[in-house]
Amino acid sequence: MTRETPVRHLDLVRDHTVYSCVMGSRAFGLATEDSDTDRRGVFAAPAPLYWRFEKPPTHVEGPAPEQFSWELERFCSLALRANPNVLECLHSPLVERIDDTGRELLSLRDAFLSREAHRTFVRYAVGQRRKLEADVRQHGAPRWKHAMHLLRLLASCRDLLRTGTLTVDVGKDREDLLAVKRGEVPWPEVERRMTRLTAEADEAAPHSPLPPEPDHARIEAFLIRTRRTSALQTDADDQVVQSLIRDGRVGQPRT
């Protein structure tokens, strides 16, 4: 737990996570012996917490190392904008925790996908490539692990636009990508691959089976339904809500 993360925020993750998974190299099929375990999750803050001026956090770090969780509404908002990191969470092959709300969220994952992914994935890739190029200018070499993950992201974007399906595991490309991570592929060749993958994504975008925009209406209906259920069925033993009630912070005027 970091000093900046209040205990009550960690309680939200502990008590109200609807979905959590492993991401990073382990989900991508690129793990080695020294790989960390990156966990990402979604928690649904109880509806009564929105009835006061101080709203629940949009995200929480912890409690485990390398763990990061989004509140449900924030997660959906980012996914609707085709945020690459968030979209990939919905397609992780390594699910650690899920409840009925989480299962409904996963059932809607195709509703988040659209041709907007072309713009957001490639825009993110451009920014990351500039950082790698700056490393080469300053230090003579890029951060090879970041170069590997950028190639993976570009290939994922291309395949998503071609097929309409987001695949997280790199499959047969594992050894080629790990060779990049080890610095065994010259930087000019890595650049050539990045340029080729970007061009292939650009070519696939106009003919993609993906819809032009995500299905905002389906996602919003899911969010409203989840909030309404929470408002009607909040557990009287919920420690997060009850601690606020005891403190006079829910349903009481502030002086």
mmCIF file with all atom_site columns, C-alpha atoms in Angstrom, residues 26-148:
data_model
loop_
_atom_site.group_PDB
_atom_site.id
_atom_site.type_symbol
_atom_site.label_atom_id
_atom_site.label_alt_id
_atom_site.label_comp_id
_atom_site.label_asym_id
_atom_site.label_entity_id
_atom_site.label_seq_id
_atom_site.pdbx_PDB_ins_code
_atom_site.Cartn_x
_atom_site.Cartn_y
_atom_site.Cartn_z
_atom_site.occupancy
_atom_site.B_iso_or_equiv
_atom_site.pdbx_formal_charge
_atom_site.auth_seq_id
_atom_site.auth_comp_id
_atom_site.auth_asym_id
_atom_site.auth_atom_id
_atom_site.pdbx_PDB_model_num
ATOM 1   C CA . ARG A 1 26  ? 2.200   -12.879 -18.578 1.00 0.00 ? 26  ARG A CA 1
ATOM 2   C CA . ALA A 1 27  ? -1.033  -12.136 -20.448 1.00 0.00 ? 27  ALA A CA 1
ATOM 3   C CA . PHE A 1 28  ? 0.799   -11.371 -23.687 1.00 0.00 ? 28  PHE A CA 1
ATOM 4   C CA . GLY A 1 29  ? 2.621   -14.695 -23.685 1.00 0.00 ? 29  GLY A CA 1
ATOM 5   C CA . LEU A 1 30  ? 5.958   -12.918 -23.284 1.00 0.00 ? 30  LEU A CA 1
ATOM 6   C CA . ALA A 1 31  ? 6.773   -13.775 -19.678 1.00 0.00 ? 31  ALA A CA 1
ATOM 7   C CA . THR A 1 32  ? 10.249  -14.856 -18.679 1.00 0.00 ? 32  THR A CA 1
ATOM 8   C CA . GLU A 1 33  ? 11.633  -15.923 -15.304 1.00 0.00 ? 33  GLU A CA 1
ATOM 9   C CA . ASP A 1 34  ? 12.088  -12.327 -14.134 1.00 0.00 ? 34  ASP A CA 1
ATOM 10  C CA . SER A 1 35  ? 8.696   -11.017 -15.262 1.00 0.00 ? 35  SER A CA 1
ATOM 11  C CA . ASP A 1 36  ? 6.483   -9.179  -12.770 1.00 0.00 ? 36  ASP A CA 1
ATOM 12  C CA . THR A 1 37  ? 2.828   -10.045 -12.287 1.00 0.00 ? 37  THR A CA 1
ATOM 13  C CA . ASP A 1 38  ? 0.780   -6.997  -13.304 1.00 0.00 ? 38  ASP A CA 1
ATOM 14  C CA . ARG A 1 39  ? -2.787  -7.063  -12.044 1.00 0.00 ? 39  ARG A CA 1
ATOM 15  C CA . ARG A 1 40  ? -5.591  -4.874  -13.356 1.00 0.00 ? 40  ARG A CA 1
ATOM 16  C CA . GLY A 1 41  ? -9.141  -4.735  -12.096 1.00 0.00 ? 41  GLY A CA 1
ATOM 17  C CA . VAL A 1 42  ? -12.512 -3.018  -12.041 1.00 0.00 ? 42  VAL A CA 1
ATOM 18  C CA . PHE A 1 43  ? -14.473 -2.176  -8.899  1.00 0.00 ? 43  PHE A CA 1
ATOM 19  C CA . ALA A 1 44  ? -18.034 -0.872  -8.713  1.00 0.00 ? 44  ALA A CA 1
ATOM 20  C CA . ALA A 1 45  ? -18.310 1.682   -5.925  1.00 0.00 ? 45  ALA A CA 1
ATOM 21  C CA . PRO A 1 46  ? -21.608 1.391   -3.995  1.00 0.00 ? 46  PRO A CA 1
ATOM 22  C CA . ALA A 1 47  ? -24.193 3.881   -5.227  1.00 0.00 ? 47  ALA A CA 1
ATOM 23  C CA . PRO A 1 48  ? -24.593 5.608   -1.800  1.00 0.00 ? 48  PRO A CA 1
ATOM 24  C CA . LEU A 1 49  ? -21.021 6.839   -2.075  1.00 0.00 ? 49  LEU A CA 1
ATOM 25  C CA . TYR A 1 50  ? -22.126 9.098   -4.933  1.00 0.00 ? 50  TYR A CA 1
ATOM 26  C CA . TRP A 1 51  ? -24.713 10.864  -2.795  1.00 0.00 ? 51  TRP A CA 1
ATOM 27  C CA . ARG A 1 52  ? -22.136 13.048  -1.091  1.00 0.00 ? 52  ARG A CA 1
ATOM 28  C CA . PHE A 1 53  ? -19.812 15.768  -2.351  1.00 0.00 ? 53  PHE A CA 1
ATOM 29  C CA . GLU A 1 54  ? -16.682 13.657  -1.974  1.00 0.00 ? 54  GLU A CA 1
ATOM 30  C CA . LYS A 1 55  ? -17.004 11.053  -4.720  1.00 0.00 ? 55  LYS A CA 1
ATOM 31  C CA . PRO A 1 56  ? -15.335 7.646   -4.800  1.00 0.00 ? 56  PRO A CA 1
ATOM 32  C CA . PRO A 1 57  ? -11.919 7.478   -6.486  1.00 0.00 ? 57  PRO A CA 1
ATOM 33  C CA . THR A 1 58  ? -11.773 6.854   -10.226 1.00 0.00 ? 58  THR A CA 1
ATOM 34  C CA . HIS A 1 59  ? -8.854  4.471   -9.707  1.00 0.00 ? 59  HIS A CA 1
ATOM 35  C CA . VAL A 1 60  ? -6.890  2.850   -6.912  1.00 0.00 ? 60  VAL A CA 1
ATOM 36  C CA . GLU A 1 61  ? -3.326  1.548   -6.753  1.00 0.00 ? 61  GLU A CA 1
ATOM 37  C CA . GLY A 1 62  ? -2.791  -1.563  -4.649  1.00 0.00 ? 62  GLY A CA 1
ATOM 38  C CA . PRO A 1 63  ? -3.121  -3.249  -2.300  1.00 0.00 ? 63  PRO A CA 1
ATOM 39  C CA . ALA A 1 64  ? -0.795  -5.749  -3.984  1.00 0.00 ? 64  ALA A CA 1
ATOM 40  C CA . PRO A 1 65  ? 2.376   -4.641  -5.779  1.00 0.00 ? 65  PRO A CA 1
ATOM 41  C CA . GLU A 1 66  ? 1.807   -3.918  -9.476  1.00 0.00 ? 66  GLU A CA 1
ATOM 42  C CA . GLN A 1 67  ? -1.974  -3.804  -8.911  1.00 0.00 ? 67  GLN A CA 1
ATOM 43  C CA . PHE A 1 68  ? -4.158  -1.067  -10.403 1.00 0.00 ? 68  PHE A CA 1
ATOM 44  C CA . SER A 1 69  ? -7.972  -0.870  -10.479 1.00 0.00 ? 69  SER A CA 1
ATOM 45  C CA . TRP A 1 70  ? -10.464 1.459   -12.134 1.00 0.00 ? 70  TRP A CA 1
ATOM 46  C CA . GLU A 1 71  ? -13.929 2.313   -10.879 1.00 0.00 ? 71  GLU A CA 1
ATOM 47  C CA . LEU A 1 72  ? -16.506 0.853   -13.265 1.00 0.00 ? 72  LEU A CA 1
ATOM 48  C CA . GLU A 1 73  ? -17.669 4.132   -14.800 1.00 0.00 ? 73  GLU A CA 1
ATOM 49  C CA . ARG A 1 74  ? -14.116 5.337   -15.411 1.00 0.00 ? 74  ARG A CA 1
ATOM 50  C CA . PHE A 1 75  ? -13.180 1.994   -16.919 1.00 0.00 ? 75  PHE A CA 1
ATOM 51  C CA . CYS A 1 76  ? -16.155 2.062   -19.301 1.00 0.00 ? 76  CYS A CA 1
ATOM 52  C CA . SER A 1 77  ? -15.420 5.655   -20.274 1.00 0.00 ? 77  SER A CA 1
ATOM 53  C CA . LEU A 1 78  ? -11.820 4.830   -21.165 1.00 0.00 ? 78  LEU A CA 1
ATOM 54  C CA . ALA A 1 79  ? -12.815 1.682   -23.030 1.00 0.00 ? 79  ALA A CA 1
ATOM 55  C CA . LEU A 1 80  ? -15.391 3.604   -25.069 1.00 0.00 ? 80  LEU A CA 1
ATOM 56  C CA . ARG A 1 81  ? -12.567 5.916   -26.108 1.00 0.00 ? 81  ARG A CA 1
ATOM 57  C CA . ALA A 1 82  ? -10.586 2.848   -27.223 1.00 0.00 ? 82  ALA A CA 1
ATOM 58  C CA . ASN A 1 83  ? -7.840  3.226   -24.646 1.00 0.00 ? 83  ASN A CA 1
ATOM 59  C CA . PRO A 1 84  ? -5.455  0.384   -25.570 1.00 0.00 ? 84  PRO A CA 1
ATOM 60  C CA . ASN A 1 85  ? -4.537  -0.632  -22.015 1.00 0.00 ? 85  ASN A CA 1
ATOM 61  C CA . VAL A 1 86  ? -8.164  -0.766  -20.910 1.00 0.00 ? 86  VAL A CA 1
ATOM 62  C CA . LEU A 1 87  ? -9.457  -2.621  -23.962 1.00 0.00 ? 87  LEU A CA 1
ATOM 63  C CA . GLU A 1 88  ? -6.777  -5.261  -23.537 1.00 0.00 ? 88  GLU A CA 1
ATOM 64  C CA . CYS A 1 89  ? -7.887  -5.861  -19.938 1.00 0.00 ? 89  CYS A CA 1
ATOM 65  C CA . LEU A 1 90  ? -11.245 -7.047  -21.238 1.00 0.00 ? 90  LEU A CA 1
ATOM 66  C CA . HIS A 1 91  ? -9.496  -9.680  -23.335 1.00 0.00 ? 91  HIS A CA 1
ATOM 67  C CA . SER A 1 92  ? -6.917  -11.018 -20.889 1.00 0.00 ? 92  SER A CA 1
ATOM 68  C CA . PRO A 1 93  ? -6.701  -14.819 -20.918 1.00 0.00 ? 93  PRO A CA 1
ATOM 69  C CA . LEU A 1 94  ? -5.772  -14.736 -17.208 1.00 0.00 ? 94  LEU A CA 1
ATOM 70  C CA . VAL A 1 95  ? -8.896  -13.853 -15.204 1.00 0.00 ? 95  VAL A CA 1
ATOM 71  C CA . GLU A 1 96  ? -8.370  -14.018 -11.430 1.00 0.00 ? 96  GLU A CA 1
ATOM 72  C CA . ARG A 1 97  ? -11.656 -12.746 -10.022 1.00 0.00 ? 97  ARG A CA 1
ATOM 73  C CA . ILE A 1 98  ? -15.105 -12.146 -11.509 1.00 0.00 ? 98  ILE A CA 1
ATOM 74  C CA . ASP A 1 99  ? -18.707 -11.826 -10.314 1.00 0.00 ? 99  ASP A CA 1
ATOM 75  C CA . ASP A 1 100 ? -22.027 -11.460 -12.131 1.00 0.00 ? 100 ASP A CA 1
ATOM 76  C CA . THR A 1 101 ? -21.399 -7.786  -12.913 1.00 0.00 ? 101 THR A CA 1
ATOM 77  C CA . GLY A 1 102 ? -17.957 -8.645  -14.217 1.00 0.00 ? 102 GLY A CA 1
ATOM 78  C CA . ARG A 1 103 ? -19.365 -11.395 -16.401 1.00 0.00 ? 103 ARG A CA 1
ATOM 79  C CA . GLU A 1 104 ? -21.878 -8.958  -17.857 1.00 0.00 ? 104 GLU A CA 1
ATOM 80  C CA . LEU A 1 105 ? -19.052 -6.497  -18.485 1.00 0.00 ? 105 LEU A CA 1
ATOM 81  C CA . LEU A 1 106 ? -17.099 -9.157  -20.388 1.00 0.00 ? 106 LEU A CA 1
ATOM 82  C CA . SER A 1 107 ? -20.202 -10.107 -22.365 1.00 0.00 ? 107 SER A CA 1
ATOM 83  C CA . LEU A 1 108 ? -20.253 -6.507  -23.621 1.00 0.00 ? 108 LEU A CA 1
ATOM 84  C CA . ARG A 1 109 ? -16.603 -6.285  -24.604 1.00 0.00 ? 109 ARG A CA 1
ATOM 85  C CA . ASP A 1 110 ? -17.362 -6.311  -28.331 1.00 0.00 ? 110 ASP A CA 1
ATOM 86  C CA . ALA A 1 111 ? -19.603 -3.266  -27.799 1.00 0.00 ? 111 ALA A CA 1
ATOM 87  C CA . PHE A 1 112 ? -16.492 -1.279  -26.852 1.00 0.00 ? 112 PHE A CA 1
ATOM 88  C CA . LEU A 1 113 ? -14.655 -2.115  -30.072 1.00 0.00 ? 113 LEU A CA 1
ATOM 89  C CA . SER A 1 114 ? -14.748 0.224   -33.055 1.00 0.00 ? 114 SER A CA 1
ATOM 90  C CA . ARG A 1 115 ? -12.545 1.741   -35.729 1.00 0.00 ? 115 ARG A CA 1
ATOM 91  C CA . GLU A 1 116 ? -11.614 4.349   -33.138 1.00 0.00 ? 116 GLU A CA 1
ATOM 92  C CA . ALA A 1 117 ? -9.012  1.822   -32.056 1.00 0.00 ? 117 ALA A CA 1
ATOM 93  C CA . HIS A 1 118 ? -7.014  2.688   -35.168 1.00 0.00 ? 118 HIS A CA 1
ATOM 94  C CA . ARG A 1 119 ? -6.626  6.286   -34.070 1.00 0.00 ? 119 ARG A CA 1
ATOM 95  C CA . THR A 1 120 ? -5.934  5.623   -30.393 1.00 0.00 ? 120 THR A CA 1
ATOM 96  C CA . PHE A 1 121 ? -3.589  2.664   -30.804 1.00 0.00 ? 121 PHE A CA 1
ATOM 97  C CA . VAL A 1 122 ? -1.531  4.332   -33.511 1.00 0.00 ? 122 VAL A CA 1
ATOM 98  C CA . ARG A 1 123 ? -1.474  7.676   -31.692 1.00 0.00 ? 123 ARG A CA 1
ATOM 99  C CA . TYR A 1 124 ? -0.196  5.929   -28.563 1.00 0.00 ? 124 TYR A CA 1
ATOM 100 C CA . ALA A 1 125 ? 2.372   4.074   -30.668 1.00 0.00 ? 125 ALA A CA 1
ATOM 101 C CA . VAL A 1 126 ? 3.629   7.304   -32.233 1.00 0.00 ? 126 VAL A CA 1
ATOM 102 C CA . GLY A 1 127 ? 4.255   8.787   -28.798 1.00 0.00 ? 127 GLY A CA 1
ATOM 103 C CA . GLN A 1 128 ? 6.071   5.677   -27.614 1.00 0.00 ? 128 GLN A CA 1
ATOM 104 C CA . ARG A 1 129 ? 8.184   5.531   -30.758 1.00 0.00 ? 129 ARG A CA 1
ATOM 105 C CA . ARG A 1 130 ? 9.315   9.113   -30.258 1.00 0.00 ? 130 ARG A CA 1
ATOM 106 C CA . LYS A 1 131 ? 10.498  8.194   -26.764 1.00 0.00 ? 131 LYS A CA 1
ATOM 107 C CA . LEU A 1 132 ? 12.444  5.252   -28.158 1.00 0.00 ? 132 LEU A CA 1
ATOM 108 C CA . GLU A 1 133 ? 14.026  7.444   -30.830 1.00 0.00 ? 133 GLU A CA 1
ATOM 109 C CA . ALA A 1 134 ? 15.039  9.922   -28.136 1.00 0.00 ? 134 ALA A CA 1
ATOM 110 C CA . ASP A 1 135 ? 16.699  7.080   -26.221 1.00 0.00 ? 135 ASP A CA 1
ATOM 111 C CA . VAL A 1 136 ? 18.649  6.110   -29.329 1.00 0.00 ? 136 VAL A CA 1
ATOM 112 C CA . ARG A 1 137 ? 19.849  9.683   -29.834 1.00 0.00 ? 137 ARG A CA 1
ATOM 113 C CA . GLN A 1 138 ? 20.844  10.109  -26.193 1.00 0.00 ? 138 GLN A CA 1
ATOM 114 C CA . HIS A 1 139 ? 22.111  6.661   -25.266 1.00 0.00 ? 139 HIS A CA 1
ATOM 115 C CA . GLY A 1 140 ? 22.776  4.890   -28.557 1.00 0.00 ? 140 GLY A CA 1
ATOM 116 C CA . ALA A 1 141 ? 20.041  2.302   -28.015 1.00 0.00 ? 141 ALA A CA 1
ATOM 117 C CA . PRO A 1 142 ? 16.347  2.199   -27.099 1.00 0.00 ? 142 PRO A CA 1
ATOM 118 C CA . ARG A 1 143 ? 14.833  0.549   -24.087 1.00 0.00 ? 143 ARG A CA 1
ATOM 119 C CA . TRP A 1 144 ? 14.503  -2.808  -25.777 1.00 0.00 ? 144 TRP A CA 1
ATOM 120 C CA . LYS A 1 145 ? 11.644  -4.051  -23.602 1.00 0.00 ? 145 LYS A CA 1
ATOM 121 C CA . HIS A 1 146 ? 9.581   -1.021  -24.588 1.00 0.00 ? 146 HIS A CA 1
ATOM 122 C CA . ALA A 1 147 ? 10.456  -1.575  -28.227 1.00 0.00 ? 147 ALA A CA 1
ATOM 123 C CA . MET A 1 148 ? 9.208   -5.159  -27.954 1.00 0.00 ? 148 MET A CA 1
#
